[in-house]
Amino acid sequence: MKYSLKVCSTLLLMVFTTTLSFAQAKNDMAGLSKTNANHVLLAQVKGEWLFNGKHTFAGGHKPIEFTGSMTGKELWDGRYFTTEVTGQDIPMPWSDGKLVTLHETMLLGYDNVKKQFVASYINNEFETGIICLEGTYDPAKKIITYDGETLSPNRPNLPPGTMRKFHALMKFIDNDHYELEWHESVGGKELFDTILSFTRK
């Protein structure tokens, strides 16, 4: 009888502990799935914008200046945000000198588990892949600093497997202005810089 009571007590304790653990895990997951102040920060990109842009290349290549518009949208109750850029017609590296309308899209979010801002980027100018970035926010400077990398195309004097590095700064100036500063490098050498200056319509 004493043995049976001991077994029952142990089983009840195990069930109680398991229930508490499950409830705690459920509460943790609920908290991690909610949006927070970091998502509100990203919400500043919502709306209709105009921009001036400039590519500055290493090696003496003539800079390219361009203008265009951007639409910032919210997805799924502010869980993510997209920025869809439409620029003027410019020559693309792949277009044999023909003018092509510039398109760029970013998906922006904040990962509550990693505690990092996350982004993915695609364009029709230089890339056919998807660039993934992670970053942190400096509230004193109002800047999100992103970094990422992907495999570099084959280049002279670079070993196979060399990574192409990306360093981007999203600078919130005020409610109606922000900048996206973009740096790309391979093997420690800068390829080009891009600055996009946005003004809300």
mmCIF file of N, CA and C in Angstrom, residues 100-160:
data_model
loop_
_atom_site.group_PDB
_atom_site.id
_atom_site.type_symbol
_atom_site.label_atom_id
_atom_site.label_comp_id
_atom_site.label_asym_id
_atom_site.label_seq_id
_atom_site.Cartn_x
_atom_site.Cartn_y
_atom_site.Cartn_z
ATOM 1 N N VAL A 100 16.752 49.575 -69.108
ATOM 2 C CA VAL A 100 15.769 48.693 -68.474
ATOM 3 C C VAL A 100 15.306 49.353 -67.167
ATOM 4 N N THR A 101 14.021 49.268 -66.870
ATOM 5 C CA THR A 101 13.489 49.829 -65.630
ATOM 6 C C THR A 101 14.053 49.082 -64.420
ATOM 7 N N LEU A 102 14.597 49.831 -63.483
ATOM 8 C CA LEU A 102 15.181 49.255 -62.272
ATOM 9 C C LEU A 102 14.090 48.794 -61.312
ATOM 10 N N HIS A 103 14.246 47.568 -60.772
ATOM 11 C CA HIS A 103 13.342 47.053 -59.750
ATOM 12 C C HIS A 103 14.165 46.467 -58.599
ATOM 13 N N GLU A 104 13.783 46.800 -57.391
ATOM 14 C CA GLU A 104 14.405 46.232 -56.197
ATOM 15 C C GLU A 104 13.305 45.961 -55.171
ATOM 16 N N THR A 105 13.411 44.863 -54.452
ATOM 17 C CA THR A 105 12.449 44.537 -53.405
ATOM 18 C C THR A 105 13.176 44.024 -52.176
ATOM 19 N N MET A 106 12.768 44.530 -51.012
ATOM 20 C CA MET A 106 13.275 44.016 -49.743
ATOM 21 C C MET A 106 12.112 43.519 -48.898
ATOM 22 N N LEU A 107 12.355 42.424 -48.181
ATOM 23 C CA LEU A 107 11.438 41.921 -47.164
ATOM 24 C C LEU A 107 12.114 42.152 -45.821
ATOM 25 N N LEU A 108 11.463 42.901 -44.946
ATOM 26 C CA LEU A 108 12.046 43.302 -43.673
ATOM 27 C C LEU A 108 11.290 42.684 -42.506
ATOM 28 N N GLY A 109 12.005 42.293 -41.478
ATOM 29 C CA GLY A 109 11.367 41.754 -40.288
ATOM 30 C C GLY A 109 12.281 41.807 -39.086
ATOM 31 N N TYR A 110 11.758 41.365 -37.943
ATOM 32 C CA TYR A 110 12.558 41.243 -36.725
ATOM 33 C C TYR A 110 12.329 39.852 -36.158
ATOM 34 N N ASP A 111 13.419 39.104 -35.956
ATOM 35 C CA ASP A 111 13.364 37.737 -35.457
ATOM 36 C C ASP A 111 13.450 37.768 -33.932
ATOM 37 N N ASN A 112 12.337 37.458 -33.255
ATOM 38 C CA ASN A 112 12.296 37.508 -31.799
ATOM 39 C C ASN A 112 13.191 36.458 -31.138
ATOM 40 N N VAL A 113 13.451 35.353 -31.830
ATOM 41 C CA VAL A 113 14.302 34.311 -31.268
ATOM 42 C C VAL A 113 15.771 34.718 -31.363
ATOM 43 N N LYS A 114 16.196 35.138 -32.548
ATOM 44 C CA LYS A 114 17.582 35.571 -32.742
ATOM 45 C C LYS A 114 17.866 36.933 -32.118
ATOM 46 N N LYS A 115 16.779 37.711 -31.889
ATOM 47 C CA LYS A 115 16.912 39.098 -31.441
ATOM 48 C C LYS A 115 17.744 39.898 -32.452
ATOM 49 N N GLN A 116 17.393 39.717 -33.709
ATOM 50 C CA GLN A 116 18.083 40.364 -34.812
ATOM 51 C C GLN A 116 17.054 40.881 -35.826
ATOM 52 N N PHE A 117 17.371 42.018 -36.425
ATOM 53 C CA PHE A 117 16.612 42.440 -37.594
ATOM 54 C C PHE A 117 17.043 41.561 -38.767
ATOM 55 N N VAL A 118 16.090 41.160 -39.587
ATOM 56 C CA VAL A 118 16.384 40.281 -40.717
ATOM 57 C C VAL A 118 15.813 40.894 -41.983
ATOM 58 N N ALA A 119 16.476 40.611 -43.101
ATOM 59 C CA ALA A 119 16.024 41.171 -44.380
ATOM 60 C C ALA A 119 16.467 40.263 -45.515
ATOM 61 N N SER A 120 15.708 40.276 -46.579
ATOM 62 C CA SER A 120 16.126 39.638 -47.828
ATOM 63 C C SER A 120 15.952 40.655 -48.947
ATOM 64 N N TYR A 121 16.806 40.528 -49.967
ATOM 65 C CA TYR A 121 16.872 41.558 -51.004
ATOM 66 C C TYR A 121 17.011 40.917 -52.374
ATOM 67 N N ILE A 122 16.240 41.411 -53.343
ATOM 68 C CA ILE A 122 16.370 40.974 -54.728
ATOM 69 C C ILE A 122 16.311 42.210 -55.630
ATOM 70 N N ASN A 123 16.966 42.121 -56.802
ATOM 71 C CA ASN A 123 16.853 43.195 -57.789
ATOM 72 C C ASN A 123 17.006 42.612 -59.186
ATOM 73 N N ASN A 124 16.758 43.441 -60.184
ATOM 74 C CA ASN A 124 16.906 42.986 -61.571
ATOM 75 C C ASN A 124 18.129 43.620 -62.227
ATOM 76 N N GLU A 125 19.055 44.136 -61.393
ATOM 77 C CA GLU A 125 20.217 44.829 -61.938
ATOM 78 C C GLU A 125 21.458 43.941 -61.928
ATOM 79 N N PHE A 126 21.865 43.481 -60.742
ATOM 80 C CA PHE A 126 23.101 42.707 -60.624
ATOM 81 C C PHE A 126 22.874 41.248 -60.222
ATOM 82 N N GLU A 127 21.727 40.927 -59.625
ATOM 83 C CA GLU A 127 21.566 39.630 -58.964
ATOM 84 C C GLU A 127 20.571 38.726 -59.685
ATOM 85 N N THR A 128 20.757 37.411 -59.513
ATOM 86 C CA THR A 128 19.684 36.454 -59.788
ATOM 87 C C THR A 128 19.399 35.626 -58.543
ATOM 88 N N GLY A 129 20.145 35.880 -57.482
ATOM 89 C CA GLY A 129 19.930 35.179 -56.217
ATOM 90 C C GLY A 129 19.180 36.056 -55.229
ATOM 91 N N ILE A 130 19.076 35.558 -53.999
ATOM 92 C CA ILE A 130 18.435 36.290 -52.910
ATOM 93 C C ILE A 130 19.495 36.557 -51.849
ATOM 94 N N ILE A 131 19.683 37.821 -51.503
ATOM 95 C CA ILE A 131 20.659 38.207 -50.492
ATOM 96 C C ILE A 131 19.956 38.264 -49.137
ATOM 97 N N CYS A 132 20.503 37.562 -48.154
ATOM 98 C CA CYS A 132 19.936 37.543 -46.802
ATOM 99 C C CYS A 132 20.841 38.319 -45.847
ATOM 100 N N LEU A 133 20.222 39.128 -45.002
ATOM 101 C CA LEU A 133 20.951 40.011 -44.103
ATOM 102 C C LEU A 133 20.405 39.896 -42.688
ATOM 103 N N GLU A 134 21.272 40.141 -41.704
ATOM 104 C CA GLU A 134 20.855 40.228 -40.305
ATOM 105 C C GLU A 134 21.513 41.447 -39.688
ATOM 106 N N GLY A 135 20.826 42.083 -38.723
ATOM 107 C CA GLY A 135 21.396 43.303 -38.181
ATOM 108 C C GLY A 135 20.859 43.684 -36.821
ATOM 109 N N THR A 136 21.411 44.776 -36.291
ATOM 110 C CA THR A 136 21.041 45.315 -34.988
ATOM 111 C C THR A 136 20.749 46.803 -35.123
ATOM 112 N N TYR A 137 20.051 47.337 -34.124
ATOM 113 C CA TYR A 137 19.623 48.735 -34.150
ATOM 114 C C TYR A 137 20.361 49.536 -33.094
ATOM 115 N N ASP A 138 20.835 50.710 -33.486
ATOM 116 C CA ASP A 138 21.446 51.666 -32.575
ATOM 117 C C ASP A 138 20.448 52.801 -32.362
ATOM 118 N N PRO A 139 19.753 52.833 -31.213
ATOM 119 C CA PRO A 139 18.711 53.856 -31.015
ATOM 120 C C PRO A 139 19.267 55.268 -30.930
ATOM 121 N N ALA A 140 20.527 55.427 -30.484
ATOM 122 C CA ALA A 140 21.117 56.761 -30.402
ATOM 123 C C ALA A 140 21.310 57.366 -31.793
ATOM 124 N N LYS A 141 21.702 56.526 -32.755
ATOM 125 C CA LYS A 141 21.938 56.998 -34.119
ATOM 126 C C LYS A 141 20.743 56.759 -35.044
ATOM 127 N N LYS A 142 19.755 55.997 -34.572
ATOM 128 C CA LYS A 142 18.582 55.637 -35.363
ATOM 129 C C LYS A 142 18.989 54.902 -36.642
ATOM 130 N N ILE A 143 19.884 53.939 -36.488
ATOM 131 C CA ILE A 143 20.411 53.197 -37.634
ATOM 132 C C ILE A 143 20.317 51.701 -37.380
ATOM 133 N N ILE A 144 19.757 50.966 -38.345
ATOM 134 C CA ILE A 144 19.854 49.501 -38.356
ATOM 135 C C ILE A 144 21.054 49.146 -39.225
ATOM 136 N N THR A 145 21.979 48.378 -38.676
ATOM 137 C CA THR A 145 23.167 47.944 -39.413
ATOM 138 C C THR A 145 23.008 46.479 -39.774
ATOM 139 N N TYR A 146 22.977 46.190 -41.065
ATOM 140 C CA TYR A 146 22.800 44.831 -41.576
ATOM 141 C C TYR A 146 24.112 44.317 -42.163
ATOM 142 N N ASP A 147 24.336 43.016 -42.031
ATOM 143 C CA ASP A 147 25.454 42.359 -42.703
ATOM 144 C C ASP A 147 24.983 41.029 -43.272
ATOM 145 N N GLY A 148 25.609 40.644 -44.392
ATOM 146 C CA GLY A 148 25.290 39.365 -45.006
ATOM 147 C C GLY A 148 26.382 38.971 -45.973
ATOM 148 N N GLU A 149 26.258 37.782 -46.548
ATOM 149 C CA GLU A 149 27.244 37.324 -47.524
ATOM 150 C C GLU A 149 26.634 36.257 -48.409
ATOM 151 N N THR A 150 27.220 36.098 -49.575
ATOM 152 C CA THR A 150 26.840 35.039 -50.491
ATOM 153 C C THR A 150 28.065 34.686 -51.326
ATOM 154 N N LEU A 151 28.019 33.567 -51.997
ATOM 155 C CA LEU A 151 29.160 33.131 -52.800
ATOM 156 C C LEU A 151 29.421 34.103 -53.942
ATOM 157 N N SER A 152 30.686 34.480 -54.106
ATOM 158 C CA SER A 152 31.051 35.410 -55.165
ATOM 159 C C SER A 152 31.157 34.688 -56.502
ATOM 160 N N PRO A 153 30.802 35.366 -57.604
ATOM 161 C CA PRO A 153 31.122 34.812 -58.928
ATOM 162 C C PRO A 153 32.642 34.672 -59.069
ATOM 163 N N ASN A 154 33.077 33.844 -59.986
ATOM 164 C CA ASN A 154 34.516 33.686 -60.224
ATOM 165 C C ASN A 154 35.133 35.006 -60.672
ATOM 166 N N ARG A 155 36.237 35.372 -60.042
ATOM 167 C CA ARG A 155 36.931 36.596 -60.377
ATOM 168 C C ARG A 155 38.431 36.313 -60.428
ATOM 169 N N PRO A 156 39.165 37.051 -61.273
ATOM 170 C CA PRO A 156 40.622 36.868 -61.331
ATOM 171 C C PRO A 156 41.260 37.102 -59.956
ATOM 172 N N ASN A 157 42.258 36.297 -59.636
ATOM 173 C CA ASN A 157 43.039 36.441 -58.399
ATOM 174 C C ASN A 157 42.248 36.171 -57.125
ATOM 175 N N LEU A 158 41.080 35.522 -57.265
ATOM 176 C CA LEU A 158 40.313 35.136 -56.082
ATOM 177 C C LEU A 158 40.165 33.619 -56.053
ATOM 178 N N PRO A 159 40.409 32.987 -54.901
ATOM 179 C CA PRO A 159 40.252 31.539 -54.822
ATOM 180 C C PRO A 159 38.785 31.141 -54.904
ATOM 181 N N PRO A 160 38.489 29.948 -55.422
ATOM 182 C CA PRO A 160 37.104 29.461 -55.444
ATOM 183 C C PRO A 160 36.529 29.441 -54.035
#
